[in-house]
Short mmCIF file of C-alpha atoms in Angstrom, two decimals:
data_model
loop_
_atom_site.label_atom_id
_atom_site.label_comp_id
_atom_site.label_asym_id
_atom_site.label_seq_id
_atom_site.Cartn_x
_atom_site.Cartn_y
_atom_site.Cartn_z
CA MET A 1 -13.55 2.90 -24.20
CA ARG A 2 -17.00 4.80 -24.67
CA CYS A 3 -17.71 8.50 -25.22
CA PRO A 4 -18.45 9.94 -22.30
CA PHE A 5 -20.98 12.54 -24.44
CA CYS A 6 -22.18 10.22 -26.56
CA ARG A 7 -21.60 6.51 -25.23
CA HIS A 8 -20.22 5.77 -28.77
CA SER A 9 -17.98 2.54 -28.50
CA ASP A 10 -15.59 3.73 -30.86
CA CYS A 11 -12.21 5.90 -29.67
CA ARG A 12 -8.89 6.39 -30.60
CA VAL A 13 -6.26 7.44 -28.57
CA ILE A 14 -4.63 10.80 -29.63
CA ASP A 15 -1.48 11.33 -26.95
CA SER A 16 -0.51 9.05 -23.91
CA ARG A 17 1.67 10.14 -20.82
CA GLU A 18 2.75 8.60 -17.40
CA VAL A 19 1.55 10.77 -14.30
CA GLU A 20 2.43 10.11 -10.97
CA ASP A 21 6.18 8.80 -11.68
CA GLY A 22 4.37 5.88 -13.94
CA LYS A 23 2.10 4.74 -11.53
CA ALA A 24 -0.58 5.95 -13.88
CA THR A 25 -1.22 6.61 -18.04
CA ARG A 26 -2.80 9.73 -18.68
CA ARG A 27 -4.52 9.16 -22.14
CA ARG A 28 -6.34 11.72 -24.34
CA ARG A 29 -9.48 10.38 -26.60
CA SER A 30 -11.08 11.36 -29.22
CA CYS A 31 -14.95 9.88 -30.17
CA ALA A 32 -14.78 8.46 -34.03
CA GLU A 33 -18.77 9.35 -33.84
CA CYS A 34 -19.23 12.80 -32.14
CA GLY A 35 -15.42 14.29 -32.44
CA ARG A 36 -15.27 15.65 -28.88
CA ARG A 37 -12.61 15.19 -27.15
CA PHE A 38 -11.98 13.62 -23.30
CA THR A 39 -9.19 12.53 -20.96
CA THR A 40 -8.70 8.79 -19.10
CA VAL A 41 -6.19 7.88 -16.63
CA GLU A 42 -5.28 4.71 -16.27
CA GLU A 43 -4.03 3.30 -13.10
CA ALA A 44 -2.81 -0.12 -11.98
CA VAL A 45 -4.92 -1.83 -9.96
CA LEU A 46 -2.72 -3.52 -6.51
CA ALA A 47 -4.98 -6.71 -5.32
CA VAL A 48 -4.43 -8.06 -1.93
CA LEU A 49 -4.75 -12.07 -2.00
CA LYS A 50 -6.02 -12.78 1.40
CA ARG A 51 -5.59 -16.10 3.46
CA SER A 52 -9.29 -17.07 2.57
CA GLY A 53 -8.90 -16.94 -1.00
CA VAL A 54 -10.79 -13.23 -1.63
CA THR A 55 -8.97 -10.56 -3.79
CA GLU A 56 -9.32 -7.05 -3.04
CA PRO A 57 -7.70 -3.77 -3.65
CA PHE A 58 -4.78 -2.67 -1.62
CA SER A 59 -6.06 0.25 0.41
CA ARG A 60 -3.71 2.64 2.24
CA ASP A 61 -6.31 3.36 4.69
CA LYS A 62 -6.48 -0.14 5.85
CA VAL A 63 -2.85 0.08 6.45
CA VAL A 64 -2.97 2.84 8.85
CA SER A 65 -6.12 1.74 10.55
CA GLY A 66 -4.10 -1.34 11.56
CA VAL A 67 -0.90 0.10 12.18
CA ARG A 68 -3.31 2.97 14.34
CA ARG A 69 -4.50 0.12 16.68
CA ALA A 70 -0.50 -0.88 17.61
CA CYS A 71 0.24 2.33 18.05
CA GLN A 72 -2.36 3.66 20.32
CA GLY A 73 -1.70 5.49 23.64
CA ARG A 74 2.15 5.97 21.85
CA PRO A 75 3.41 9.13 20.65
CA VAL A 76 2.94 8.55 16.68
CA ASP A 77 1.14 11.31 14.69
CA GLU A 78 -1.03 10.66 11.97
CA ASP A 79 1.52 12.45 9.31
CA ALA A 80 3.86 9.18 10.40
CA LEU A 81 1.02 6.87 9.96
CA GLN A 82 0.24 8.11 6.47
CA LYS A 83 4.32 8.15 5.71
CA LEU A 84 4.47 4.55 6.84
CA ALA A 85 1.21 3.56 4.40
CA HIS A 86 3.08 5.42 1.69
CA ARG A 87 6.15 3.53 2.42
CA VAL A 88 4.69 0.23 2.18
CA GLU A 89 2.50 1.02 -0.70
CA GLU A 90 5.75 1.71 -2.21
CA ALA A 91 7.07 -1.64 -0.96
CA VAL A 92 4.92 -3.58 -2.73
CA ARG A 93 4.24 -2.04 -6.05
CA THR A 94 7.65 -2.45 -6.39
CA ASN A 95 7.02 -6.69 -5.99
CA GLY A 96 6.26 -5.74 -10.00
CA THR A 97 2.82 -8.26 -9.50
CA ALA A 98 -0.37 -6.95 -9.88
CA GLU A 99 -1.64 -9.21 -6.71
CA ILE A 100 0.34 -9.58 -3.65
CA PRO A 101 -0.85 -11.90 -0.39
CA SER A 102 -1.76 -10.44 2.37
CA HIS A 103 1.54 -11.99 4.29
CA GLU A 104 3.76 -9.88 2.09
CA VAL A 105 1.82 -6.57 3.13
CA GLY A 106 2.53 -7.43 6.87
CA LEU A 107 5.76 -7.92 5.98
CA ALA A 108 6.31 -4.71 4.58
CA ILE A 109 4.58 -2.93 7.40
CA LEU A 110 7.38 -4.70 9.85
CA GLY A 111 10.35 -2.87 8.67
CA PRO A 112 8.87 0.39 8.65
CA LEU A 113 6.97 0.13 11.83
CA ARG A 114 9.73 -1.10 13.62
CA GLU A 115 11.81 2.23 13.18
CA LEU A 116 8.89 4.23 14.01
CA ASP A 117 7.65 2.91 17.10
CA GLU A 118 9.69 0.08 18.82
CA VAL A 119 6.37 -0.82 21.41
CA ALA A 120 3.99 -0.44 18.09
CA TYR A 121 6.17 -3.02 16.37
CA LEU A 122 6.02 -5.36 19.13
CA ARG A 123 2.04 -5.14 19.14
CA PHE A 124 1.78 -5.47 15.60
CA ALA A 125 4.06 -8.49 15.53
CA SER A 126 2.24 -10.16 18.11
CA VAL A 127 -0.87 -10.13 16.13
CA TYR A 128 0.96 -10.89 12.57
CA ARG A 129 3.14 -13.18 13.57
CA SER A 130 1.06 -15.03 16.49
CA PHE A 131 2.89 -15.45 19.47
CA SER A 132 1.70 -17.78 21.25
CA SER A 133 4.45 -17.40 24.41
CA ILE A 134 6.26 -15.33 26.65
CA GLU A 135 9.44 -17.02 24.40
CA ASP A 136 7.99 -15.40 21.70
CA PHE A 137 8.00 -11.79 23.04
CA GLU A 138 11.66 -12.45 24.76
CA LYS A 139 13.24 -13.22 21.53
CA GLU A 140 11.62 -10.44 19.84
CA ILE A 141 12.82 -8.04 22.36
CA ALA A 142 16.42 -9.59 22.33
CA ASP A 143 16.69 -9.06 17.99
CA LEU A 144 15.31 -5.49 18.96
CA ARG A 145 18.28 -4.86 21.43
CA THR A 146 20.74 -6.79 19.09
CA ALA A 147 19.55 -4.86 16.59
CA ALA A 148 19.71 -1.37 18.27
CA ALA A 149 23.45 -2.32 19.90
CA ARG A 150 24.51 -2.69 16.14
CA GLY A 151 22.91 0.73 15.42
CA SER A 152 24.75 2.61 17.93
CA THR A 153 28.19 0.99 17.37
#
């Protein structure tokens, strides 16, 4: 770690604390050269492995934009989309790995989206699961009806 004041590379850690419920580490550092103190925050980067083999950082905004398209014309507000994205991020972070396949991100979206809006869920699932026939839609609708009947009894 370089000192932000004198650019010297020898800095020691004075104190470390977990912040944001353990998602990040705050470190208080001291420069061995100039003696000044500064704080750093280290956060584990969650990477998404795409089907093409490319790796990119996880983005809540990308989750929100994908779900927003599925919710177009539906009575879903921005706050609900942000909460859904937060739930998805929590779910993929609990996996415990630094790299997660994009397929698992999609699976993490389906559950909360199903609870949020069934029509948006069907739209998203049809693209995500590559529905190729009306039978795929009929099966998914039958599953939704079965789950709703179990929930109401």
